[in-house]
Structure formats: C-alpha cells, structure tokens
XYZ file of C-alpha atoms in Angstrom:
212
model
C 23.646 -30.127 2.796
C 22.649 -26.638 0.552
C 20.824 -24.232 2.640
C 16.767 -24.091 1.258
C 16.208 -20.969 0.168
C 13.309 -19.237 2.328
C 10.400 -18.439 -0.020
C 9.152 -14.252 -0.193
C 6.173 -15.494 1.828
C 8.126 -16.974 4.641
C 9.985 -13.587 4.717
C 7.399 -11.475 4.724
C 4.572 -13.243 5.753
C 0.378 -13.251 4.880
C -1.422 -10.502 6.676
C -4.159 -11.687 8.675
C -7.542 -11.175 8.410
C -7.661 -8.959 11.664
C -4.845 -6.894 10.815
C -6.318 -6.083 6.942
C -9.277 -4.908 9.612
C -7.115 -2.798 11.495
C -5.488 -0.852 8.250
C -8.740 -0.952 6.763
C -9.990 1.159 9.512
C -7.246 3.903 10.138
C -8.897 5.354 6.876
C -12.848 5.203 8.242
C -14.234 7.861 5.779
C -13.080 5.317 3.217
C -14.609 2.326 4.023
C -17.830 4.463 4.087
C -17.787 4.853 1.102
C -19.014 1.150 0.614
C -22.197 2.187 2.128
C -25.190 0.843 -0.322
C -23.054 -0.562 -3.080
C -25.381 -3.698 -2.933
C -22.692 -6.134 -1.554
C -23.645 -8.659 0.992
C -21.476 -7.109 3.376
C -23.958 -4.209 3.993
C -25.016 -5.658 7.481
C -21.716 -5.854 8.695
C -20.465 -2.577 7.379
C -23.864 -1.109 9.250
C -22.670 -2.741 12.690
C -19.052 -2.006 12.357
C -20.546 2.314 11.818
C -23.029 1.746 14.826
C -20.432 0.742 17.236
C -17.756 3.182 15.312
C -15.454 0.418 14.328
C -15.111 -0.550 18.245
C -12.797 2.116 18.892
C -12.585 3.353 22.442
C -12.956 -0.216 23.721
C -10.726 -2.419 25.897
C -8.224 -4.501 24.580
C -7.557 -5.579 20.845
C -10.550 -6.424 18.784
C -10.453 -9.982 17.208
C -12.877 -11.624 14.693
C -14.343 -14.039 17.387
C -15.270 -10.696 19.835
C -17.084 -8.419 16.374
C -18.743 -11.740 15.387
C -20.278 -12.238 19.338
C -21.221 -8.393 19.340
C -22.427 -7.908 15.575
C -24.207 -11.578 15.969
C -22.373 -12.138 12.297
C -20.448 -15.599 12.210
C -17.131 -15.272 11.860
C -16.171 -17.004 8.509
C -18.581 -14.157 7.200
C -16.365 -11.724 8.798
C -13.626 -13.022 7.672
C -14.614 -13.397 4.250
C -16.297 -9.303 3.855
C -12.927 -7.970 5.422
C -11.237 -8.862 2.636
C -13.846 -7.935 -0.048
C -14.308 -4.310 1.559
C -10.472 -3.732 1.687
C -10.130 -4.715 -2.161
C -13.537 -2.852 -2.998
C -11.773 0.204 -1.605
C -9.018 -0.045 -3.589
C -11.006 -1.355 -6.962
C -13.529 2.390 -6.005
C -10.549 4.670 -5.821
C -8.871 3.015 -9.355
C -12.700 3.524 -10.477
C -14.406 6.611 -9.078
C -11.226 8.406 -7.916
C -13.329 11.507 -7.298
C -15.147 10.041 -4.500
C -12.251 10.674 -2.758
C -11.427 14.215 -3.249
C -10.769 16.294 -0.244
C -8.452 20.032 0.136
C -5.536 19.770 -1.838
C -3.786 19.059 -5.274
C -4.387 15.742 -7.370
C -1.701 13.206 -7.227
C -0.998 9.646 -8.845
C 0.665 8.130 -6.040
C 2.574 4.795 -6.767
C 3.703 2.726 -4.120
C 6.143 -0.109 -3.991
C 5.826 -2.452 -1.027
C 7.532 -5.916 -0.174
C 4.818 -7.759 -1.591
C 4.056 -5.413 -4.521
C 2.394 -2.049 -6.188
C -0.245 -0.318 -5.495
C -1.708 2.944 -7.000
C -3.937 5.681 -5.010
C -5.220 8.684 -6.976
C -5.579 11.078 -3.325
C -5.699 15.027 -3.087
C -2.880 16.028 -0.872
C -2.386 19.503 0.614
C 1.119 19.671 -0.435
C 3.552 17.908 -3.024
C 5.899 15.626 -1.446
C 9.276 16.158 -2.273
C 12.195 13.984 -3.330
C 13.086 11.683 -0.466
C 10.769 12.749 1.985
C 9.074 10.079 4.121
C 5.213 9.604 3.724
C 3.080 7.337 5.971
C 0.069 4.976 5.199
C -0.869 2.151 7.216
C -3.743 1.538 5.130
C -1.131 -0.088 2.550
C 0.616 -2.263 5.202
C -2.363 -5.466 4.300
C -2.285 -4.868 0.591
C 2.275 -4.511 0.138
C 3.453 -5.254 3.631
C 4.943 -1.282 3.642
C 3.655 1.029 5.645
C 6.151 3.875 5.663
C 7.435 4.971 2.372
C 9.801 7.381 0.523
C 9.504 9.622 -2.542
C 11.678 8.313 -5.371
C 10.611 10.415 -8.249
C 8.193 13.534 -8.716
C 6.856 13.803 -11.967
C 4.575 16.819 -12.937
C 2.519 16.237 -16.215
C 0.331 19.591 -17.930
C -1.840 18.614 -20.515
C -4.510 20.619 -21.895
C -4.670 23.311 -19.111
C -4.347 20.286 -16.499
C -1.748 19.887 -13.931
C -1.110 15.972 -12.775
C 1.423 15.156 -10.160
C 3.009 11.427 -10.565
C 4.702 10.384 -7.145
C 6.921 7.140 -7.049
C 7.525 5.742 -3.553
C 9.478 2.799 -2.405
C 8.437 0.902 0.957
C 11.065 0.771 3.481
C 13.641 2.939 4.838
C 15.826 5.060 2.458
C 19.258 3.880 1.833
C 20.600 7.157 -0.630
C 23.994 4.860 -1.269
C 21.413 2.066 -2.741
C 20.052 4.906 -4.930
C 23.456 6.527 -5.824
C 24.325 2.644 -7.092
C 21.169 1.903 -8.867
C 21.573 5.364 -11.036
C 25.196 4.315 -11.760
C 23.946 0.514 -12.874
C 21.694 2.241 -15.130
C 24.434 4.429 -16.242
C 26.382 1.375 -17.084
C 23.862 -0.730 -18.466
C 24.321 -3.526 -15.796
C 20.480 -3.016 -15.181
C 17.321 -1.765 -17.267
C 15.173 0.445 -16.368
C 12.605 -2.370 -15.920
C 14.738 -4.660 -14.456
C 14.565 -1.948 -11.603
C 10.832 -1.633 -11.614
C 9.285 -5.027 -11.952
C 12.587 -6.797 -10.122
C 13.088 -8.584 -6.679
C 14.644 -5.924 -4.415
C 16.974 -8.876 -2.740
C 17.974 -10.102 -6.632
C 18.599 -6.607 -7.543
C 21.065 -6.079 -4.390
C 22.324 -9.342 -4.656
C 23.505 -8.059 -8.988
C 24.883 -4.847 -7.436
C 26.732 -6.248 -4.737
C 28.266 -8.893 -7.972
C 29.141 -6.531 -9.695
C 30.554 -3.690 -7.907
C 32.186 -5.235 -5.428
C 35.916 -4.094 -4.313
C-alpha cells in the first residue's frame, strides 16, 4: 500500500488561540496601539492591560482563566485574540508610523513555514547577511520565530533611504543556499519557483537534479 503523504497542516499544525495570545503579548506596546479603535474587543483589551497581560502570575495563563478573571465568555476571548493579532499586522501595514522607534526604517520580509509576512519597523542597526533575527510575535502567523537574513537591499529615492531585508525562517544551511544559487544559474529553478515554491518540493528538485 502506498504511504499516504502528510498534509502541510499535519506537519506544522495550526497555532492554538492561547499560543497566539502569547505571541501577541510578546510585543505589548503593539497591542496597546489597538486602544480606542472602536472594535468589540475593547473591554477585553482594557482588562488585559489592567492586569498587565497576566504577567507574573503562577502557572501558564489559559483562556478559561482569563474568562474567569475578566468575566468574559471563552468563545469571545478566543475570537478576539485572533482578531487583535490580525489587527496589529494590518495596522503595521496601513499605519507603520505608529510603530516608529529609535533607529532606521526597515521593510522586513519574513518567510516562514506557513507563509510570508512583511513588517515595517525601525531598527537600531541594519541586520547583515546570514545574521539571525528572532521575533516570537510572528510564530502564530507563519510558524517561525527564528529567521536568518537572506538578502539586504538599499533603495535611495528622492533623498529617502529605505532598507529592505529578506529573511527566511529556520536554521541557516549555507550549502543549500549555495545550491539554490547554482540552480538559478543553471536554469533548474527560476526566481519565482524559489520565492513562491514549497521548500520541501524545492529540496526534492535540488536533490533529484544534483544527486551524485
């Protein structure tokens, strides 16, 4: 009998609401940007802020515990955690100036196991090629929290300087990176094959074509 191939979701799973919550509150200043936006979760948000996002309590926070402490139904909490998390991402896209901090403006293009996300952030230093960047916040969205710098691009237009960084999730494998460059040069893969393709399928193609 032919072995059934595992689906993508079977391998990486789907992030639970409570894990999404922990990713979200890893950046509490971003969460507080949602104050006063007119969404239904404002009471829940105010409650979280009043208890400092349950920091310092004994044991792991659960949705049931939040429900009991804040007097809000668990179904609403689960729904609002998901909405709040996505609203932060949308806000960063629509109004990146709200995220401004000390440093240089960057467009950060993250690629993880579950997809891609672009964030516009100010960093104190420009990440260099192959350096590691950790951002736990993104784990709920794209299944990766550790990334390595794949490419650094500087654009100067009308006196404005923009730094665009391409980052891949997971552990850097320089041999694989060199093999991808060779595949592009040899015409085995195209740029869009690599940019949009599934990593496992790409690896299959590389092993098949370059096997000794």
